[in-house]
Amino acid sequence: MASFKRLETEFPILDSDFQSFCALRGIFTVQDFLIHDLQSLVADAEQQPSSERFMQAINQVLYVIDGLHRPWLNGVDLMEDAQKNKHALSTGCEGMDFLLRGGLQRGQVTELAGPSSSGKTQFCLLTASTVAYKHKGGVIYIDTGNSFSAKRIACFLNQISGPASEEMQPRILQDVMNSILCHSVFDIFSMFDVLHCLGSKLKNQMCRGDNDERLIIIDSISSLITPILGSSGSQGRALMVSAMSLLKKLAHEYNLAVLVMNHTVGGDGGIPKPALGESWKTLPHVRLLLSRDCGSDTYHVSLLKHPSVASGKAAKFIIND
């Protein structure tokens, strides 16, 4: 979301004095404003010499936030939107698609958790290849560990596209590669920057009627969130919730499927469970737990949470090397 400095040109009440007042409290953008305790901010503003102007500025920010909200939709509107825009995207794995009733649902955030070397990145690359090729859609791939592999994308594409002439194969590969935009991100604030820029881009594309983006992949989101949870306490959790809120907003408003990777930790009896704690587990729309047979290409996935499918169901699939 926009910084107060950028908003000042349109709303002069958000002047340098108000920006300095907010900066002392770690508030530089509308996003920061949303995370901060509003009652505490108002109480501080009332103690300032320019309290009246600061209160006007706070009300102006609230007005800006209110303007960002979409109008209320009734049940008929929501049903029409779901039928028209919220379709499933195939992942390229028949077992996974069957479990998810067609694949990754547009408008929803899907979490895939699994231990190290369980195949999470391979699944991400296969899904990116499938969406770019079969659905002719753009993929935003946020890579947090330098794990993106263009060579692996090419291998998956050969499997997906089937036999093709020597003349057509390079063209197909080029089209798919052009459809996948990879961003290397190593902290949560850089991820916010990427997502905010993406939001602006999608808004402009929607105005022109040429929005081709279909999928956001974050491999992995836990590597960005874990560091801030350990050291920042409640602020870390607030950033985590804010990140998920932004992903949900992008998914809903622009009809995107969002796929995020998470690692696992030891649960009761040593059974692996998704990381990031109790505050996280209610946030994704869909939660999946992945495992892999040792020395095998067979993967097992169990459904932990889904809006329209009973939890506890499981499937297996193979990703060929």
mmCIF file of C-alpha atoms in Angstrom:
data_model
loop_
_atom_site.group_PDB
_atom_site.id
_atom_site.type_symbol
_atom_site.label_atom_id
_atom_site.label_comp_id
_atom_site.label_asym_id
_atom_site.label_seq_id
_atom_site.Cartn_x
_atom_site.Cartn_y
_atom_site.Cartn_z
ATOM 1 C CA MET A 1 0.000 0.000 0.000
ATOM 2 C CA ALA A 2 1.041 3.606 -0.564
ATOM 3 C CA SER A 3 3.385 5.479 1.738
ATOM 4 C CA PHE A 4 2.179 8.630 3.481
ATOM 5 C CA LYS A 5 4.783 10.621 1.553
ATOM 6 C CA ARG A 6 3.188 9.569 -1.751
ATOM 7 C CA LEU A 7 -0.306 10.274 -0.436
ATOM 8 C CA GLU A 8 0.672 13.793 0.691
ATOM 9 C CA THR A 9 0.361 15.196 -2.848
ATOM 10 C CA GLU A 10 -3.302 14.137 -2.943
ATOM 11 C CA PHE A 11 -4.061 14.700 0.751
ATOM 12 C CA PRO A 12 -2.005 17.681 2.086
ATOM 13 C CA ILE A 13 -3.212 17.037 5.639
ATOM 14 C CA LEU A 14 -0.753 14.114 5.669
ATOM 15 C CA ASP A 15 2.113 16.597 5.877
ATOM 16 C CA SER A 16 5.675 16.193 7.103
ATOM 17 C CA ASP A 17 4.693 16.855 10.750
ATOM 18 C CA PHE A 18 2.169 14.008 10.687
ATOM 19 C CA GLN A 19 4.631 11.781 8.841
ATOM 20 C CA SER A 20 7.272 12.433 11.511
ATOM 21 C CA PHE A 21 4.743 11.707 14.262
ATOM 22 C CA CYS A 22 3.903 8.391 12.608
ATOM 23 C CA ALA A 23 7.520 7.512 11.775
ATOM 24 C CA LEU A 24 8.429 7.658 15.475
ATOM 25 C CA ARG A 25 5.889 4.866 15.940
ATOM 26 C CA GLY A 26 7.117 2.779 12.997
ATOM 27 C CA ILE A 27 4.282 3.876 10.683
ATOM 28 C CA PHE A 28 5.321 4.826 7.160
ATOM 29 C CA THR A 29 2.581 3.334 4.961
ATOM 30 C CA VAL A 30 -1.136 2.586 5.035
ATOM 31 C CA GLN A 31 -0.136 -1.047 5.643
ATOM 32 C CA ASP A 32 1.794 -0.014 8.782
ATOM 33 C CA PHE A 33 -1.209 2.046 9.892
ATOM 34 C CA LEU A 34 -3.458 -1.017 9.655
ATOM 35 C CA ILE A 35 -1.085 -3.089 11.778
ATOM 36 C CA HIS A 36 -0.708 -0.434 14.494
ATOM 37 C CA ASP A 37 -3.108 -0.176 17.447
ATOM 38 C CA LEU A 38 -5.492 2.623 16.413
ATOM 39 C CA GLN A 39 -6.603 3.471 19.958
ATOM 40 C CA SER A 40 -2.985 3.889 21.052
ATOM 41 C CA LEU A 41 -2.249 6.076 18.032
ATOM 42 C CA VAL A 42 -5.270 8.304 18.712
ATOM 43 C CA ALA A 43 -4.313 8.635 22.379
ATOM 44 C CA ASP A 44 -0.781 9.716 21.398
ATOM 45 C CA ALA A 45 -2.133 12.181 18.817
ATOM 46 C CA GLU A 46 -4.391 13.821 21.409
ATOM 47 C CA GLN A 47 -1.322 14.607 23.544
ATOM 48 C CA GLN A 48 0.465 16.481 20.749
ATOM 49 C CA PRO A 49 0.434 20.301 20.281
ATOM 50 C CA SER A 50 -1.039 19.770 16.805
ATOM 51 C CA SER A 51 -3.606 17.283 18.092
ATOM 52 C CA GLU A 52 -6.500 18.662 16.036
ATOM 53 C CA ARG A 53 -4.587 18.436 12.748
ATOM 54 C CA PHE A 54 -3.231 14.978 13.608
ATOM 55 C CA MET A 55 -6.756 13.731 14.313
ATOM 56 C CA GLN A 56 -7.864 15.118 10.944
ATOM 57 C CA ALA A 57 -4.938 13.294 9.321
ATOM 58 C CA ILE A 58 -5.845 10.011 11.053
ATOM 59 C CA ASN A 59 -9.433 10.369 9.832
ATOM 60 C CA GLN A 60 -8.095 11.033 6.342
ATOM 61 C CA VAL A 61 -6.085 7.792 6.398
ATOM 62 C CA LEU A 62 -9.194 5.908 7.551
ATOM 63 C CA TYR A 63 -11.091 7.491 4.639
ATOM 64 C CA VAL A 64 -8.374 6.307 2.211
ATOM 65 C CA ILE A 65 -8.568 2.782 3.648
ATOM 66 C CA ASP A 66 -12.351 2.788 3.342
ATOM 67 C CA GLY A 67 -12.025 3.804 -0.306
ATOM 68 C CA LEU A 68 -9.866 0.756 -0.977
ATOM 69 C CA HIS A 69 -12.655 -1.610 0.036
ATOM 70 C CA ARG A 70 -14.903 -3.121 -2.556
ATOM 71 C CA PRO A 71 -18.664 -2.560 -2.181
ATOM 72 C CA TRP A 72 -20.768 -5.158 -0.384
ATOM 73 C CA LEU A 73 -21.838 -8.120 -2.514
ATOM 74 C CA ASN A 74 -24.979 -10.180 -1.991
ATOM 75 C CA GLY A 75 -25.207 -13.962 -2.352
ATOM 76 C CA VAL A 76 -26.220 -13.814 -6.012
ATOM 77 C CA ASP A 77 -23.231 -11.595 -6.848
ATOM 78 C CA LEU A 78 -20.861 -13.944 -5.045
ATOM 79 C CA MET A 79 -22.292 -17.019 -6.770
ATOM 80 C CA GLU A 80 -21.983 -15.386 -10.197
ATOM 81 C CA ASP A 81 -18.393 -14.376 -9.431
ATOM 82 C CA ALA A 82 -17.555 -17.935 -8.357
ATOM 83 C CA GLN A 83 -19.113 -19.469 -11.488
ATOM 84 C CA LYS A 84 -17.515 -16.961 -13.834
ATOM 85 C CA ASN A 85 -14.073 -16.350 -12.317
ATOM 86 C CA LYS A 86 -13.155 -18.738 -9.497
ATOM 87 C CA HIS A 87 -12.203 -21.814 -11.542
ATOM 88 C CA ALA A 88 -9.634 -24.457 -10.587
ATOM 89 C CA LEU A 89 -6.152 -24.580 -12.109
ATOM 90 C CA SER A 90 -4.648 -28.008 -12.738
ATOM 91 C CA THR A 91 -1.405 -28.660 -10.861
ATOM 92 C CA GLY A 92 -0.181 -31.277 -13.327
ATOM 93 C CA CYS A 93 -0.633 -34.053 -10.694
ATOM 94 C CA GLU A 94 -3.767 -36.132 -11.205
ATOM 95 C CA GLY A 95 -3.875 -37.294 -7.584
ATOM 96 C CA MET A 96 -3.567 -33.753 -6.256
ATOM 97 C CA ASP A 97 -6.150 -32.404 -8.696
ATOM 98 C CA PHE A 98 -8.587 -35.161 -7.731
ATOM 99 C CA LEU A 99 -8.117 -34.414 -4.026
ATOM 100 C CA LEU A 100 -8.695 -30.672 -4.611
ATOM 101 C CA ARG A 101 -11.660 -31.188 -6.967
ATOM 102 C CA GLY A 102 -9.861 -29.964 -10.033
ATOM 103 C CA GLY A 103 -6.765 -28.262 -8.710
ATOM 104 C CA LEU A 104 -5.845 -24.957 -7.092
ATOM 105 C CA GLN A 105 -8.916 -22.774 -6.720
ATOM 106 C CA ARG A 106 -8.655 -19.242 -8.021
ATOM 107 C CA GLY A 107 -9.525 -16.740 -5.312
ATOM 108 C CA GLN A 108 -8.040 -18.924 -2.572
ATOM 109 C CA VAL A 109 -4.711 -19.363 -0.774
ATOM 110 C CA THR A 110 -3.448 -22.952 -0.611
ATOM 111 C CA GLU A 111 -0.691 -23.976 1.796
ATOM 112 C CA LEU A 112 1.472 -27.034 1.113
ATOM 113 C CA ALA A 113 3.574 -28.079 4.106
ATOM 114 C CA GLY A 114 6.208 -30.765 4.188
ATOM 115 C CA PRO A 115 9.635 -31.640 5.587
ATOM 116 C CA SER A 116 12.872 -30.920 3.767
ATOM 117 C CA SER A 117 13.310 -32.917 0.523
ATOM 118 C CA SER A 118 9.642 -33.904 0.474
ATOM 119 C CA GLY A 119 9.109 -32.469 -3.011
ATOM 120 C CA LYS A 120 7.589 -29.047 -2.270
ATOM 121 C CA THR A 121 9.762 -27.164 -4.764
ATOM 122 C CA GLN A 122 9.289 -29.845 -7.428
ATOM 123 C CA PHE A 123 5.531 -29.502 -7.014
ATOM 124 C CA CYS A 124 5.828 -25.707 -7.323
ATOM 125 C CA LEU A 125 7.825 -25.962 -10.549
ATOM 126 C CA LEU A 126 5.453 -28.546 -12.029
ATOM 127 C CA THR A 127 2.423 -26.419 -11.138
ATOM 128 C CA ALA A 128 4.034 -23.301 -12.606
ATOM 129 C CA SER A 129 4.794 -25.187 -15.836
ATOM 130 C CA THR A 130 1.276 -26.590 -16.058
ATOM 131 C CA VAL A 131 -0.492 -23.276 -15.470
ATOM 132 C CA ALA A 132 1.742 -21.410 -17.913
ATOM 133 C CA TYR A 133 1.294 -24.058 -20.619
ATOM 134 C CA LYS A 134 -2.212 -25.486 -20.229
ATOM 135 C CA HIS A 135 -3.984 -22.402 -18.868
ATOM 136 C CA LYS A 136 -1.950 -19.877 -20.895
ATOM 137 C CA GLY A 137 -1.663 -17.808 -17.739
ATOM 138 C CA GLY A 138 0.996 -15.730 -16.083
ATOM 139 C CA VAL A 139 2.749 -17.094 -12.984
ATOM 140 C CA ILE A 140 4.416 -14.934 -10.329
ATOM 141 C CA TYR A 141 7.060 -17.116 -8.670
ATOM 142 C CA ILE A 142 8.492 -15.660 -5.433
ATOM 143 C CA ASP A 143 11.673 -17.610 -4.687
ATOM 144 C CA THR A 144 13.035 -17.269 -1.142
ATOM 145 C CA GLY A 145 15.850 -19.813 -1.327
ATOM 146 C CA ASN A 146 17.329 -19.695 -4.839
ATOM 147 C CA SER A 147 15.504 -22.926 -5.635
ATOM 148 C CA PHE A 148 13.848 -21.898 -8.908
ATOM 149 C CA SER A 149 15.169 -23.997 -11.810
ATOM 150 C CA ALA A 150 14.529 -23.044 -15.433
ATOM 151 C CA LYS A 151 16.002 -26.408 -16.503
ATOM 152 C CA ARG A 152 13.455 -28.247 -14.365
ATOM 153 C CA ILE A 153 10.665 -26.167 -15.900
ATOM 154 C CA ALA A 154 11.893 -27.253 -19.332
ATOM 155 C CA CYS A 155 11.890 -30.931 -18.254
ATOM 156 C CA PHE A 156 8.354 -30.687 -16.914
ATOM 157 C CA LEU A 157 7.227 -28.914 -20.062
ATOM 158 C CA ASN A 158 8.516 -31.789 -22.195
ATOM 159 C CA GLN A 159 6.376 -34.171 -20.124
ATOM 160 C CA ILE A 160 3.294 -31.939 -20.209
ATOM 161 C CA SER A 161 3.324 -30.888 -23.859
ATOM 162 C CA GLY A 162 4.027 -34.346 -25.255
ATOM 163 C CA PRO A 163 5.597 -34.931 -28.668
ATOM 164 C CA ALA A 164 6.279 -31.742 -30.603
ATOM 165 C CA SER A 165 8.256 -30.951 -33.698
ATOM 166 C CA GLU A 166 11.821 -29.731 -33.334
ATOM 167 C CA GLU A 167 10.622 -26.435 -34.747
ATOM 168 C CA MET A 168 7.756 -25.988 -32.262
ATOM 169 C CA GLN A 169 9.474 -27.124 -29.046
ATOM 170 C CA PRO A 170 11.727 -24.051 -28.616
ATOM 171 C CA ARG A 171 8.775 -21.752 -29.288
ATOM 172 C CA ILE A 172 6.608 -23.522 -26.684
ATOM 173 C CA LEU A 173 9.443 -23.318 -24.156
ATOM 174 C CA GLN A 174 9.957 -19.610 -24.841
ATOM 175 C CA ASP A 175 6.237 -18.844 -24.429
ATOM 176 C CA VAL A 176 6.103 -20.698 -21.108
ATOM 177 C CA MET A 177 9.284 -19.087 -19.781
ATOM 178 C CA ASN A 178 7.961 -15.642 -20.730
ATOM 179 C CA SER A 179 4.810 -16.406 -18.734
ATOM 180 C CA ILE A 180 6.718 -17.166 -15.502
ATOM 181 C CA LEU A 181 8.138 -14.141 -13.679
ATOM 182 C CA CYS A 182 10.545 -15.094 -10.895
ATOM 183 C CA HIS A 183 11.401 -12.707 -8.044
ATOM 184 C CA SER A 184 14.134 -13.551 -5.543
ATOM 185 C CA VAL A 185 13.055 -12.370 -2.094
ATOM 186 C CA PHE A 186 14.889 -12.930 1.188
ATOM 187 C CA ASP A 187 12.858 -11.029 3.807
ATOM 188 C CA ILE A 188 9.198 -10.335 4.415
ATOM 189 C CA PHE A 189 9.476 -6.610 3.698
ATOM 190 C CA SER A 190 10.862 -7.308 0.219
ATOM 191 C CA MET A 191 7.931 -9.662 -0.313
ATOM 192 C CA PHE A 192 5.537 -6.866 0.651
ATOM 193 C CA ASP A 193 7.223 -4.623 -1.942
ATOM 194 C CA VAL A 194 6.826 -7.264 -4.655
ATOM 195 C CA LEU A 195 3.172 -7.884 -3.788
ATOM 196 C CA HIS A 196 2.315 -4.187 -3.635
ATOM 197 C CA CYS A 197 3.915 -3.625 -7.055
ATOM 198 C CA LEU A 198 2.016 -6.642 -8.356
ATOM 199 C CA GLY A 199 -1.234 -5.191 -7.001
ATOM 200 C CA SER A 200 -0.640 -1.924 -8.855
ATOM 201 C CA LYS A 201 0.212 -3.797 -12.044
ATOM 202 C CA LEU A 202 -2.895 -5.979 -11.821
ATOM 203 C CA LYS A 203 -5.097 -2.963 -11.155
ATOM 204 C CA ASN A 204 -3.793 -1.257 -14.298
ATOM 205 C CA GLN A 205 -4.194 -4.442 -16.311
ATOM 206 C CA MET A 206 -7.769 -4.847 -15.124
ATOM 207 C CA CYS A 207 -8.562 -1.287 -16.201
ATOM 208 C CA ARG A 208 -7.253 -2.174 -19.673
ATOM 209 C CA GLY A 209 -9.070 -5.525 -19.654
ATOM 210 C CA ASP A 210 -5.912 -7.596 -20.245
ATOM 211 C CA ASN A 211 -5.228 -9.344 -16.923
ATOM 212 C CA ASP A 212 -3.553 -12.677 -17.776
ATOM 213 C CA GLU A 213 -2.082 -13.509 -14.370
ATOM 214 C CA ARG A 214 -3.341 -16.785 -12.912
ATOM 215 C CA LEU A 215 -1.072 -17.917 -10.077
ATOM 216 C CA ILE A 216 1.222 -16.663 -7.306
ATOM 217 C CA ILE A 217 3.714 -19.160 -5.843
ATOM 218 C CA ILE A 218 5.787 -18.422 -2.727
ATOM 219 C CA ASP A 219 8.501 -21.025 -2.124
ATOM 220 C CA SER A 220 8.639 -20.777 0.789
ATOM 221 C CA ILE A 221 6.681 -18.362 2.940
ATOM 222 C CA SER A 222 7.853 -19.957 6.194
ATOM 223 C CA SER A 223 11.467 -18.913 5.538
ATOM 224 C CA LEU A 224 10.283 -15.285 5.528
ATOM 225 C CA ILE A 225 7.921 -15.489 8.501
ATOM 226 C CA THR A 226 9.887 -17.694 10.923
ATOM 227 C CA PRO A 227 12.631 -15.079 11.607
ATOM 228 C CA ILE A 228 10.129 -12.361 12.533
ATOM 229 C CA LEU A 229 8.070 -14.659 14.778
ATOM 230 C CA GLY A 230 11.053 -15.546 16.932
ATOM 231 C CA SER A 231 12.266 -12.031 17.643
ATOM 232 C CA SER A 232 9.322 -9.662 17.202
ATOM 233 C CA GLY A 233 6.573 -11.236 19.286
ATOM 234 C CA SER A 234 3.160 -9.748 18.600
ATOM 235 C CA GLN A 235 4.551 -7.503 15.849
ATOM 236 C CA GLY A 236 5.852 -10.581 14.025
ATOM 237 C CA ARG A 237 2.447 -12.228 14.213
ATOM 238 C CA ALA A 238 0.828 -9.011 12.991
ATOM 239 C CA LEU A 239 3.144 -8.971 9.959
ATOM 240 C CA MET A 240 2.307 -12.622 9.290
ATOM 241 C CA VAL A 241 -1.430 -11.909 9.365
ATOM 242 C CA SER A 242 -0.922 -8.811 7.238
ATOM 243 C CA ALA A 243 0.986 -10.814 4.617
ATOM 244 C CA MET A 244 -1.794 -13.381 4.393
ATOM 245 C CA SER A 245 -4.441 -10.649 4.224
ATOM 246 C CA LEU A 246 -2.630 -9.100 1.276
ATOM 247 C CA LEU A 247 -2.376 -12.461 -0.500
ATOM 248 C CA LYS A 248 -6.083 -13.119 0.063
ATOM 249 C CA LYS A 249 -6.944 -9.658 -1.249
ATOM 250 C CA LEU A 250 -4.930 -10.200 -4.432
ATOM 251 C CA ALA A 251 -6.413 -13.677 -4.876
ATOM 252 C CA HIS A 252 -10.000 -12.490 -4.510
ATOM 253 C CA GLU A 253 -9.875 -9.204 -6.394
ATOM 254 C CA TYR A 254 -7.850 -10.450 -9.361
ATOM 255 C CA ASN A 255 -9.037 -14.080 -9.484
ATOM 256 C CA LEU A 256 -5.626 -15.565 -8.708
ATOM 257 C CA ALA A 257 -4.751 -18.885 -7.150
ATOM 258 C CA VAL A 258 -2.064 -18.528 -4.474
ATOM 259 C CA LEU A 259 0.210 -21.424 -3.488
ATOM 260 C CA VAL A 260 2.524 -21.033 -0.472
ATOM 261 C CA MET A 261 5.068 -23.508 0.892
ATOM 262 C CA ASN A 262 5.590 -24.169 4.602
ATOM 263 C CA HIS A 263 7.993 -26.461 6.440
ATOM 264 C CA THR A 264 7.056 -28.874 9.221
ATOM 265 C CA VAL A 265 7.935 -29.262 12.885
ATOM 266 C CA GLY A 266 7.489 -32.140 15.307
ATOM 267 C CA GLY A 267 3.978 -32.503 16.675
ATOM 268 C CA ASP A 268 2.407 -34.843 19.219
ATOM 269 C CA GLY A 269 4.189 -38.185 19.238
ATOM 270 C CA GLY A 270 6.797 -36.845 16.822
ATOM 271 C CA ILE A 271 4.270 -36.687 13.959
ATOM 272 C CA PRO A 272 5.160 -33.821 11.600
ATOM 273 C CA LYS A 273 2.804 -30.850 11.495
ATOM 274 C CA PRO A 274 2.926 -27.543 9.583
ATOM 275 C CA ALA A 275 5.085 -24.847 11.154
ATOM 276 C CA LEU A 276 4.246 -21.198 11.991
ATOM 277 C CA GLY A 277 2.044 -21.943 14.982
ATOM 278 C CA GLU A 278 -1.574 -21.657 16.020
ATOM 279 C CA SER A 279 -2.051 -18.117 14.695
ATOM 280 C CA TRP A 280 -1.167 -19.274 11.199
ATOM 281 C CA LYS A 281 -3.250 -22.412 10.856
ATOM 282 C CA THR A 282 -6.569 -20.590 10.483
ATOM 283 C CA LEU A 283 -5.303 -18.253 7.752
ATOM 284 C CA PRO A 284 -5.001 -20.309 4.501
ATOM 285 C CA HIS A 285 -8.199 -21.441 2.775
ATOM 286 C CA VAL A 286 -6.694 -24.862 2.012
ATOM 287 C CA ARG A 287 -3.994 -26.736 3.944
ATOM 288 C CA LEU A 288 -2.114 -29.776 2.633
ATOM 289 C CA LEU A 289 0.573 -31.951 4.226
ATOM 290 C CA LEU A 290 3.102 -33.554 1.879
ATOM 291 C CA SER A 291 5.443 -36.484 2.428
ATOM 292 C CA ARG A 292 7.607 -38.674 0.207
ATOM 293 C CA ASP A 293 8.600 -42.317 0.305
ATOM 294 C CA CYS A 294 12.321 -42.569 0.945
ATOM 295 C CA GLY A 295 14.213 -43.194 -2.304
ATOM 296 C CA SER A 296 10.999 -43.111 -4.326
ATOM 297 C CA ASP A 297 9.201 -40.780 -6.735
ATOM 298 C CA THR A 298 5.888 -41.448 -4.946
ATOM 299 C CA TYR A 299 4.458 -38.561 -2.933
ATOM 300 C CA HIS A 300 1.657 -38.679 -0.381
ATOM 301 C CA VAL A 301 -0.558 -35.694 0.391
ATOM 302 C CA SER A 302 -3.222 -35.394 3.071
ATOM 303 C CA LEU A 303 -5.906 -32.734 3.322
ATOM 304 C CA LEU A 304 -5.875 -30.822 6.602
ATOM 305 C CA LYS A 305 -8.377 -28.100 5.700
ATOM 306 C CA HIS A 306 -10.633 -27.252 2.746
ATOM 307 C CA PRO A 307 -13.747 -25.053 2.452
ATOM 308 C CA SER A 308 -15.763 -27.707 0.603
ATOM 309 C CA VAL A 309 -13.973 -31.051 1.106
ATOM 310 C CA ALA A 310 -13.851 -33.057 4.332
ATOM 311 C CA SER A 311 -10.436 -33.028 5.980
ATOM 312 C CA GLY A 312 -8.542 -36.275 6.414
ATOM 313 C CA LYS A 313 -8.726 -37.343 2.781
ATOM 314 C CA ALA A 314 -5.462 -38.321 1.118
ATOM 315 C CA ALA A 315 -3.955 -39.043 -2.268
ATOM 316 C CA LYS A 316 -0.658 -40.033 -3.809
ATOM 317 C CA PHE A 317 1.069 -39.057 -7.021
ATOM 318 C CA ILE A 318 4.353 -39.378 -8.858
ATOM 319 C CA ILE A 319 6.659 -36.618 -10.071
ATOM 320 C CA ASN A 320 9.095 -38.065 -12.569
ATOM 321 C CA ASP A 321 12.732 -36.998 -12.388
#
